[in-house]
Amino acid sequence: MSATAAIAEAAAPTAREAFERAREAVDRALAEVDAHRLQAALQHFSVAIGHDPKHVDAWLHMGRTFLRLENWANAAMCLETTLALQPGHAWGQHGLAFAHYNSGRRDEALALIDAVCARTHDSAMWQMRAYMHSHAGNDAQRALAVYRDWGARFADPLTRAAAPLVVRDRRPDRRLRVGYVSGDLRRHSIAFFMAPVFGHHDASQVEVHAYSVGPQDEYTEALKTDVPHWHDVRGLDDEALTALIRSHGIDVLVDLSGHTEDNRLLVFARRAAPVQVTWLGFMHPLGMKAMDYRIVDAAIAPPGHEAFYSERLFRVPCMASYTPPPYAPLCQAPPMLRKGHPTLISLNNSAKITDAMLALWARILAARPEAQLIVMVKERTPEAAQAAMQARVEAAGLPLERTFVMHQQPLEQFMELGHVADLALDTAPISGGTTTLHALWMGLPVIAMDGERGVDACTARTLQGLGLHEDVATDEDGYVAAALRRLDDPDGLLRFRQEARARMLAGPLMDYAARTRELEQAFRSMWLNWLEGSPRRLDLDTATAVVAA
């Protein structure tokens, strides 16, 4: 051995030293994750793997960080390496299932999440299982069953063990204390629905509390100005938050998250308030016994849909308000008039884009050889977007020279897409929600498929409520025909642009005062139901009739 080689060998770290250096780098990375500095975290994970290429935690947490960045291809690679190093690693399988699901490999994802849940008792894993199964098809009873499966394991035992709730002031007509719990009181869809509600609540009828359990930003600061009692409770665990809400004497507690990130459903499971209701944040059943009501309207959940939900349905005339983003420049004319060819766009996140949907869009492009399609996906970089969608686009038969995959855009750039596209294409079976409203505000007609469940029919009901019945199809042939009809009528697209915002402003979604009064009346009816021990008021017509009697 040469002297140089001997010195190098002596300087090389031992296996134990390499492991410790890797562990220290992982700790630094996890601190960056906690601070939401995900790119910095990835650098530290890479350092850790450089020290110890077989460090399971480094590969696992790097994969989970890529999941948070919606980079499914890199996430899958890291998590597959995790499982190669430690076969059967539960969190490795959980993460890989989510990566596969968002990459369109749904059968593999469902098999993987079922396998890992069969041998683990973790709420987050079972929530993910319910999410995947409920979104993989349109079977309402299957969705209810998988969420009840989660509820029976994790929520309902807490409800049975909860300490009795003491309510001292039972006056039926007093001002109600209403609390909203959400991880999304920020730059998020929920903010567009809640801003007008916070701004129009009647202080003589309700004392409003907001419990913010997620990240905060400039939208948070704007929302705070209309909420007299704002509680930043990110640092509280479920037990502490339950105790805080009880100490405030909240009468009606409203969940705005459902089974989405940063939810606090297990606070509701502990019975934090006498009346507990879910609204807006999640369209599927929650599957837990402690959630008393779900606020809906007859369009989303007509009579008979009670069998699809674990909560009692309370119907109001219109279940939501919408306020558009402050920056939303309107392109006055369809871009096809200046470009000479039409451009269609899909704006829903990639988890909603099935292979069947891609094949349906291929039929539209085949019928209009001059048309182009933009598929905007959830991934945050062009490279990740291409990795996630390009092979699927090709397999669906979409023309590669006329189909463009676009990564997720910041909200301001998103709201400029009406300057690029002429027509928006909704997804099925899971439809758009806020995305559809944003598209309409941009002046884009939206072609949608009708559905039975609320989560499938959300766009269809929005369009029908605005009088746009011709853009709602009942089958694939009708969907294609509706899109082609719009493309063949450039004058109609121009009129739509000129009339879309006025149509929305005149519609129920933007009558903020009326929607908020209805919401307050619903809360009052729920409170009276609780006082009487009988849920006989389940819509505003019934509530009015009972009071009059």
XYZ file of C-alpha atoms in Angstrom:
549
model
C 0.000 0.000 0.000
C 1.325 3.423 -0.892
C 1.782 6.097 1.764
C -1.019 8.154 0.180
C -3.432 5.204 0.273
C -2.505 4.443 3.870
C -3.186 8.045 4.925
C -6.531 8.024 3.091
C -7.536 4.743 4.734
C -6.630 6.070 8.159
C -8.646 9.250 7.539
C -11.754 7.419 6.292
C -14.569 7.396 8.842
C -15.579 4.141 10.428
C -19.034 2.744 9.731
C -20.159 3.983 13.126
C -18.822 7.477 12.467
C -20.495 7.556 9.051
C -23.802 6.545 10.597
C -23.546 9.261 13.253
C -22.705 11.927 10.686
C -25.675 10.798 8.601
C -27.945 10.893 11.638
C -26.866 14.441 12.447
C -27.590 15.499 8.858
C -31.027 13.860 9.043
C -31.768 15.761 12.262
C -30.827 19.027 10.546
C -33.011 18.089 7.590
C -36.021 17.333 9.766
C -35.635 20.703 11.469
C -35.799 22.321 8.030
C -38.926 20.301 7.223
C -40.555 21.545 10.426
C -39.723 25.095 9.325
C -41.247 24.397 5.871
C -37.855 24.889 4.168
C -38.167 21.768 2.056
C -35.417 22.424 -0.496
C -32.920 23.004 2.307
C -34.114 19.774 3.895
C -33.423 17.855 0.683
C -29.835 19.121 0.684
C -29.278 17.820 4.208
C -30.831 14.466 3.336
C -28.435 14.227 0.394
C -25.517 14.927 2.738
C -26.749 12.186 5.041
C -26.915 9.679 2.190
C -23.446 10.745 1.115
C -22.170 9.762 4.557
C -24.193 6.550 4.715
C -25.871 5.361 1.497
C -27.773 2.707 3.469
C -29.278 5.098 6.019
C -32.957 4.081 5.974
C -34.287 7.194 7.738
C -32.531 9.482 5.270
C -34.128 7.743 2.287
C -37.523 7.556 3.999
C -37.705 11.200 4.993
C -36.282 12.387 1.704
C -39.077 10.457 -0.008
C -41.694 11.963 2.282
C -40.292 15.436 1.601
C -40.614 14.836 -2.127
C -44.239 13.828 -1.453
C -44.828 17.207 0.179
C -43.341 18.815 -2.919
C -45.685 16.726 -5.107
C -42.665 15.259 -6.893
C -44.045 11.752 -7.204
C -41.281 10.244 -9.338
C -38.450 11.233 -6.983
C -40.568 10.299 -3.976
C -41.167 6.827 -5.388
C -37.460 6.327 -6.070
C -36.510 7.261 -2.496
C -39.254 5.146 -0.954
C -38.449 2.135 -3.130
C -34.860 2.448 -1.889
C -36.174 2.569 1.682
C -38.048 -0.673 1.126
C -35.050 -2.298 -0.547
C -32.981 -1.498 2.545
C -35.739 -2.437 4.988
C -38.456 -4.597 3.393
C -41.890 -4.091 4.896
C -41.135 -0.649 6.347
C -44.659 0.602 7.107
C -44.101 4.311 6.454
C -42.096 3.500 3.349
C -45.035 1.511 1.975
C -47.511 4.191 3.032
C -45.567 6.897 1.195
C -44.986 4.755 -1.869
C -48.723 4.020 -2.065
C -49.435 7.761 -2.118
C -46.779 8.367 -4.783
C -48.200 5.590 -6.963
C -51.742 6.868 -6.507
C -50.832 10.355 -7.678
C -48.866 8.934 -10.603
C -51.923 7.112 -11.936
C -50.851 3.664 -10.682
C -54.017 3.266 -8.639
C -54.338 -0.510 -8.458
C -50.798 -0.799 -7.104
C -51.458 2.017 -4.652
C -54.637 0.449 -3.287
C -53.001 -2.954 -2.856
C -50.050 -1.379 -1.051
C -52.098 0.779 1.325
C -54.396 -2.146 2.137
C -51.395 -4.306 2.951
C -49.760 -1.794 5.266
C -53.008 -0.922 7.079
C -53.732 -4.605 7.655
C -50.778 -4.771 10.028
C -50.659 -1.245 11.513
C -52.864 0.849 13.787
C -52.161 4.415 12.751
C -54.831 7.025 12.093
C -52.955 8.776 9.266
C -52.448 5.514 7.387
C -56.101 4.550 7.663
C -57.165 8.036 6.586
C -54.971 7.659 3.517
C -56.538 4.271 2.788
C -60.034 5.768 2.973
C -59.026 8.689 0.758
C -57.596 6.425 -1.937
C -60.528 4.028 -2.020
C -63.153 6.786 -1.991
C -61.491 8.675 -4.836
C -60.686 5.643 -6.979
C -64.287 5.261 -8.124
C -67.772 6.665 -7.610
C -69.267 4.063 -5.272
C -70.892 6.089 -2.482
C -71.419 3.083 -0.221
C -67.796 2.041 -0.572
C -66.694 5.549 0.400
C -68.917 5.489 3.470
C -67.615 2.066 4.492
C -63.926 2.968 4.329
C -64.384 6.189 6.298
C -66.484 4.403 8.902
C -63.672 1.874 9.124
C -61.347 4.721 10.139
C -63.925 6.182 12.518
C -64.561 2.904 14.324
C -60.836 2.456 14.961
C -59.701 5.965 15.882
C -62.517 8.475 16.461
C -65.402 6.586 18.039
C -63.371 5.127 20.950
C -62.376 8.694 21.921
C -66.023 9.727 21.810
C -67.034 6.923 24.151
C -64.236 7.856 26.566
C -64.770 11.641 26.462
C -65.449 13.480 29.708
C -69.028 14.796 30.002
C -69.571 18.188 28.410
C -71.099 20.777 30.722
C -73.247 23.498 29.086
C -74.497 25.992 31.663
C -76.340 28.542 29.556
C -79.126 26.797 27.660
C -81.170 29.812 26.608
C -82.476 29.094 23.095
C -82.311 32.675 21.802
C -79.006 33.888 23.224
C -76.029 34.862 21.095
C -74.279 31.682 19.985
C -70.565 31.114 20.274
C -69.451 29.608 16.953
C -65.965 28.205 16.453
C -64.329 27.364 13.117
C -61.450 24.856 13.104
C -59.205 24.693 10.059
C -55.679 24.086 8.884
C -56.399 26.134 5.758
C -57.022 29.704 6.913
C -54.369 30.888 4.490
C -53.737 30.988 0.730
C -56.058 28.056 0.150
C -59.481 27.326 -1.330
C -61.113 27.584 2.093
C -60.033 31.228 2.347
C -62.060 32.111 -0.772
C -65.177 30.630 0.808
C -64.664 31.887 4.352
C -63.620 35.494 3.721
C -67.169 36.664 2.892
C -68.634 34.658 5.781
C -66.276 36.195 8.325
C -67.013 39.601 6.854
C -70.806 39.253 7.041
C -71.461 37.496 10.340
C -73.986 39.321 12.531
C -72.242 40.066 15.823
C -75.613 40.287 17.574
C -76.325 36.661 16.664
C -72.942 34.946 16.817
C -69.656 35.412 18.615
C -67.085 34.093 16.152
C -63.945 32.194 17.124
C -61.401 30.831 14.635
C -58.953 28.083 15.609
C -56.093 28.124 13.124
C -54.166 24.854 13.248
C -52.112 25.141 10.049
C -49.567 27.395 8.329
C -50.286 31.110 8.138
C -49.560 33.782 5.528
C -50.796 37.132 4.233
C -54.254 35.672 3.593
C -54.373 34.691 7.262
C -53.702 38.286 8.260
C -56.536 39.490 6.024
C -58.977 36.932 7.454
C -58.062 37.905 11.018
C -59.426 41.414 10.581
C -63.020 40.105 10.502
C -62.708 37.566 13.331
C -63.021 38.972 16.859
C -61.516 35.892 18.537
C -58.623 34.442 16.561
C -56.663 31.585 18.143
C -53.350 30.413 16.689
C -53.312 26.885 18.125
C -50.697 25.194 15.978
C -48.699 24.228 19.050
C -51.556 22.510 20.876
C -52.143 18.773 20.724
C -55.668 17.394 20.381
C -56.303 17.089 24.107
C -55.129 20.628 24.826
C -57.138 22.073 21.951
C -60.246 20.229 23.131
C -59.788 21.705 26.599
C -59.312 25.211 25.181
C -62.455 25.037 23.038
C -64.468 23.732 25.964
C -63.151 26.556 28.132
C -64.432 29.080 25.577
C -67.926 27.620 25.851
C -68.311 27.108 22.106
C -71.887 26.126 21.218
C -71.409 25.204 17.554
C -68.013 23.918 16.408
C -67.419 23.823 12.653
C -64.854 21.601 10.934
C -63.506 23.111 7.705
C -60.919 20.421 6.885
C -62.430 16.942 6.962
C -59.834 14.299 6.172
C -57.317 16.742 4.687
C -53.909 17.853 5.889
C -53.747 19.494 9.330
C -57.248 18.334 10.251
C -58.251 18.068 13.915
C -61.038 15.535 13.638
C -59.882 13.840 16.826
C -60.716 17.056 18.694
C -64.283 16.667 17.460
C -64.149 13.014 18.448
C -63.474 14.151 22.028
C -66.719 16.197 21.911
C -65.333 19.715 22.208
C -68.762 21.353 21.743
C -72.429 20.360 22.056
C -73.113 20.852 18.347
C -70.450 19.745 15.855
C -70.773 20.230 12.117
C -68.574 19.727 9.064
C -68.732 22.128 6.153
C -66.924 22.964 2.901
C -63.514 21.353 3.414
C -64.264 17.747 2.484
C -67.037 16.312 0.353
C -66.854 12.674 1.495
C -68.415 11.326 4.716
C -66.142 11.592 7.742
C -67.183 8.243 9.195
C -67.222 9.371 12.854
C -70.147 9.364 15.260
C -69.279 12.639 17.009
C -69.800 14.786 13.907
C -73.463 15.676 14.193
C -74.210 17.521 10.956
C -72.996 18.240 7.447
C -74.177 21.462 5.799
C -75.240 20.824 2.200
C -77.734 22.107 -0.326
C -80.295 20.150 -2.300
C -78.213 20.333 -5.447
C -75.176 18.626 -3.907
C -77.171 16.234 -1.714
C -80.796 15.849 -2.825
C -83.281 13.875 -0.706
C -82.195 10.254 -0.529
C -78.509 11.059 -0.210
C -78.697 10.672 3.555
C -77.615 7.058 3.018
C -74.271 8.273 1.604
C -73.136 10.082 4.759
C -72.315 9.364 8.385
C -73.490 12.853 9.419
C -77.053 14.206 9.459
C -77.558 16.435 6.441
C -78.706 19.982 7.125
C -79.843 21.625 3.894
C -79.552 25.328 3.144
C -80.528 26.999 -0.155
C -76.879 27.371 -1.213
C -74.084 25.819 0.823
C -71.182 28.123 -0.046
C -70.034 31.617 -0.867
C -67.233 32.441 -3.262
C -64.948 35.423 -3.453
C -62.430 35.565 -6.312
C -58.716 36.217 -5.777
C -57.836 39.915 -5.641
C -55.618 39.589 -8.728
C -57.659 38.167 -11.601
C -57.162 40.100 -14.863
C -59.827 39.298 -17.419
C -58.789 38.623 -21.008
C -61.677 40.178 -22.892
C -61.551 37.894 -25.949
C -60.842 34.161 -26.380
C -57.155 33.637 -27.268
C -58.171 31.530 -30.282
C -59.319 34.712 -32.049
C -55.746 36.001 -32.140
C -53.865 32.677 -32.276
C -55.948 31.007 -34.972
C -56.436 27.752 -33.039
C -58.268 26.806 -29.832
C -56.560 25.825 -26.592
C -58.219 23.614 -24.008
C -56.944 23.371 -20.449
C -57.318 21.040 -17.465
C -56.818 22.899 -14.179
C -57.607 20.214 -11.596
C -54.821 18.585 -9.650
C -53.203 15.466 -11.070
C -54.761 13.135 -8.476
C -58.117 13.738 -10.206
C -56.840 12.970 -13.707
C -57.550 9.340 -14.517
C -56.284 7.474 -17.555
C -59.889 7.298 -18.765
C -60.096 11.090 -18.588
C -56.922 11.472 -20.643
C -58.345 9.103 -23.256
C -61.540 11.186 -23.377
C -59.545 14.347 -23.996
C -57.691 12.507 -26.759
C -61.029 12.030 -28.517
C -61.626 15.796 -28.466
C -58.199 16.537 -29.936
C -58.657 13.837 -32.553
C -61.863 15.546 -33.672
C -60.173 18.961 -33.839
C -56.678 18.528 -35.320
C -55.924 22.233 -34.846
C -56.695 22.236 -31.104
C -54.097 22.172 -28.334
C -54.412 20.896 -24.758
C -52.647 22.091 -21.613
C -52.702 19.692 -18.672
C -51.819 21.618 -15.533
C -50.831 19.255 -12.739
C -50.025 19.492 -9.046
C -46.286 18.968 -9.385
C -44.295 22.109 -8.638
C -41.509 21.982 -11.237
C -41.551 21.381 -14.997
C -39.317 18.322 -14.557
C -41.582 16.731 -11.962
C -44.665 17.489 -14.052
C -43.175 15.821 -17.109
C -42.026 12.816 -15.108
C -45.508 12.373 -13.655
C -47.606 12.842 -16.792
C -45.676 12.439 -20.010
C -45.857 8.634 -20.228
C -49.542 8.707 -19.295
C -50.282 11.337 -21.927
C -48.584 9.230 -24.562
C -50.323 6.024 -23.456
C -53.723 7.751 -23.690
C -53.144 8.537 -27.358
C -52.919 12.288 -26.940
C -50.849 13.942 -29.679
C -47.548 14.898 -28.093
C -47.030 17.836 -30.432
C -50.329 19.398 -29.282
C -50.408 18.376 -25.607
C -48.426 20.329 -23.043
C -47.915 19.440 -19.392
C -47.685 22.472 -17.109
C -46.493 22.404 -13.515
C -48.438 24.013 -10.682
C -48.590 27.778 -10.936
C -48.678 30.377 -8.151
C -52.170 31.791 -7.718
C -51.420 35.060 -9.534
C -50.095 33.215 -12.595
C -52.918 30.668 -12.349
C -55.472 33.459 -12.628
C -53.810 34.619 -15.870
C -54.465 31.327 -17.677
C -57.594 32.762 -19.249
C -55.164 34.707 -21.442
C -53.848 31.377 -22.777
C -56.838 29.018 -22.883
C -60.299 29.165 -24.425
C -62.083 26.288 -22.712
C -61.592 24.350 -19.447
C -62.107 20.602 -19.112
C -63.317 19.230 -15.784
C -62.412 15.775 -14.456
C -64.504 12.728 -13.552
C -65.392 10.965 -11.405
C -63.926 13.520 -8.961
C -64.785 16.998 -10.197
C -63.311 20.401 -9.542
C -64.464 22.737 -6.788
C -62.773 26.072 -6.246
C -60.821 25.464 -9.454
C -64.076 25.518 -11.418
C -65.113 28.829 -9.863
C -61.722 30.356 -10.625
C -61.984 29.153 -14.232
C -65.427 30.695 -14.652
C -64.180 33.977 -13.159
C -61.426 33.952 -15.809
C -64.145 33.737 -18.461
C -63.529 30.084 -19.311
C -66.532 27.851 -19.987
C -66.078 24.525 -18.183
C -67.140 21.184 -19.668
C -68.212 18.777 -16.914
C -69.583 15.299 -16.376
C -72.605 14.931 -14.135
C -72.444 12.647 -11.132
C -74.470 11.394 -8.201
C -72.199 11.976 -5.208
C -71.507 15.563 -4.233
C -67.766 15.151 -4.798
C -68.456 13.977 -8.357
C -71.155 16.513 -9.203
C -69.704 19.680 -7.702
C -68.818 21.327 -11.025
C -72.042 20.145 -12.668
C -74.137 21.678 -9.889
C -72.209 24.940 -10.069
C -72.781 25.193 -13.817
C -76.449 24.257 -13.555
C -76.910 26.826 -10.796
C -75.560 29.479 -13.169
C -77.835 28.351 -16.009
C -75.033 26.661 -17.985
C -76.803 23.334 -18.468
C -75.424 22.795 -21.970
C -71.913 22.360 -20.558
C -72.920 19.424 -18.340
C -72.820 15.961 -19.907
C -74.257 12.690 -18.663
C -71.839 10.413 -20.530
C -68.543 10.475 -22.409
C -70.109 11.056 -25.828
C -72.031 14.007 -24.446
C -68.854 15.396 -22.855
C -66.996 15.301 -26.173
C -69.973 16.811 -27.996
C -70.265 19.647 -25.467
C -66.585 20.526 -25.844
C -66.763 20.475 -29.647
C -69.910 22.601 -29.603
C -68.105 25.266 -27.598
C -65.041 25.149 -29.867
C -67.245 25.555 -32.939
C -68.788 28.762 -31.589
C -66.099 31.447 -31.184
C -68.771 34.144 -30.964
C -70.346 32.245 -28.095
C -66.969 32.024 -26.345
C -66.608 35.786 -26.749
C -70.060 36.420 -25.267
C -69.267 34.101 -22.383
C -66.155 36.127 -21.567
C -68.114 39.336 -21.589
C -70.932 37.979 -19.407
C -69.264 35.468 -17.048
C -68.448 37.776 -14.155
C -71.816 39.512 -14.208
C -73.500 36.100 -14.251
C -71.525 35.006 -11.203
C -72.057 38.270 -9.339
C -75.811 37.902 -9.828
C -75.775 34.277 -8.694
C -76.252 32.797 -5.220
C -72.558 32.111 -4.596
C -71.756 35.819 -4.425
C -74.766 36.967 -2.410
C -72.663 36.988 0.729
C -75.174 38.531 3.115
C -77.898 36.018 2.241
C -75.579 33.024 2.491
C -74.259 34.120 5.880
C -77.766 34.736 7.272
C -78.745 31.224 6.176
C -75.660 29.798 7.831
C -76.506 31.545 11.102
C -80.086 30.274 10.906
C -78.734 26.757 10.392
C -76.542 27.070 13.481
C -79.545 28.320 15.498
C -81.642 25.355 14.333
C -78.905 22.901 15.273
C -78.650 24.541 18.705
C -82.417 24.207 19.219
C -82.256 20.576 18.108
C -79.595 19.935 20.738
C -81.567 21.676 23.479
C -84.648 19.608 22.656
C -82.737 16.383 22.097
C -84.433 15.864 18.746
C -83.027 16.624 15.260
C -86.361 17.681 13.787
C -84.987 20.798 12.083
C -82.844 19.642 9.158
C -83.405 22.454 6.692
C -84.331 26.116 6.937
C -87.922 25.562 5.749
C -88.510 23.044 8.515
C -86.812 25.294 11.056
C -89.091 28.207 10.133
C -92.181 26.025 10.257
C -91.290 24.620 13.685
C -90.612 28.083 15.123
C -93.888 29.434 13.691
C -95.826 26.520 15.160
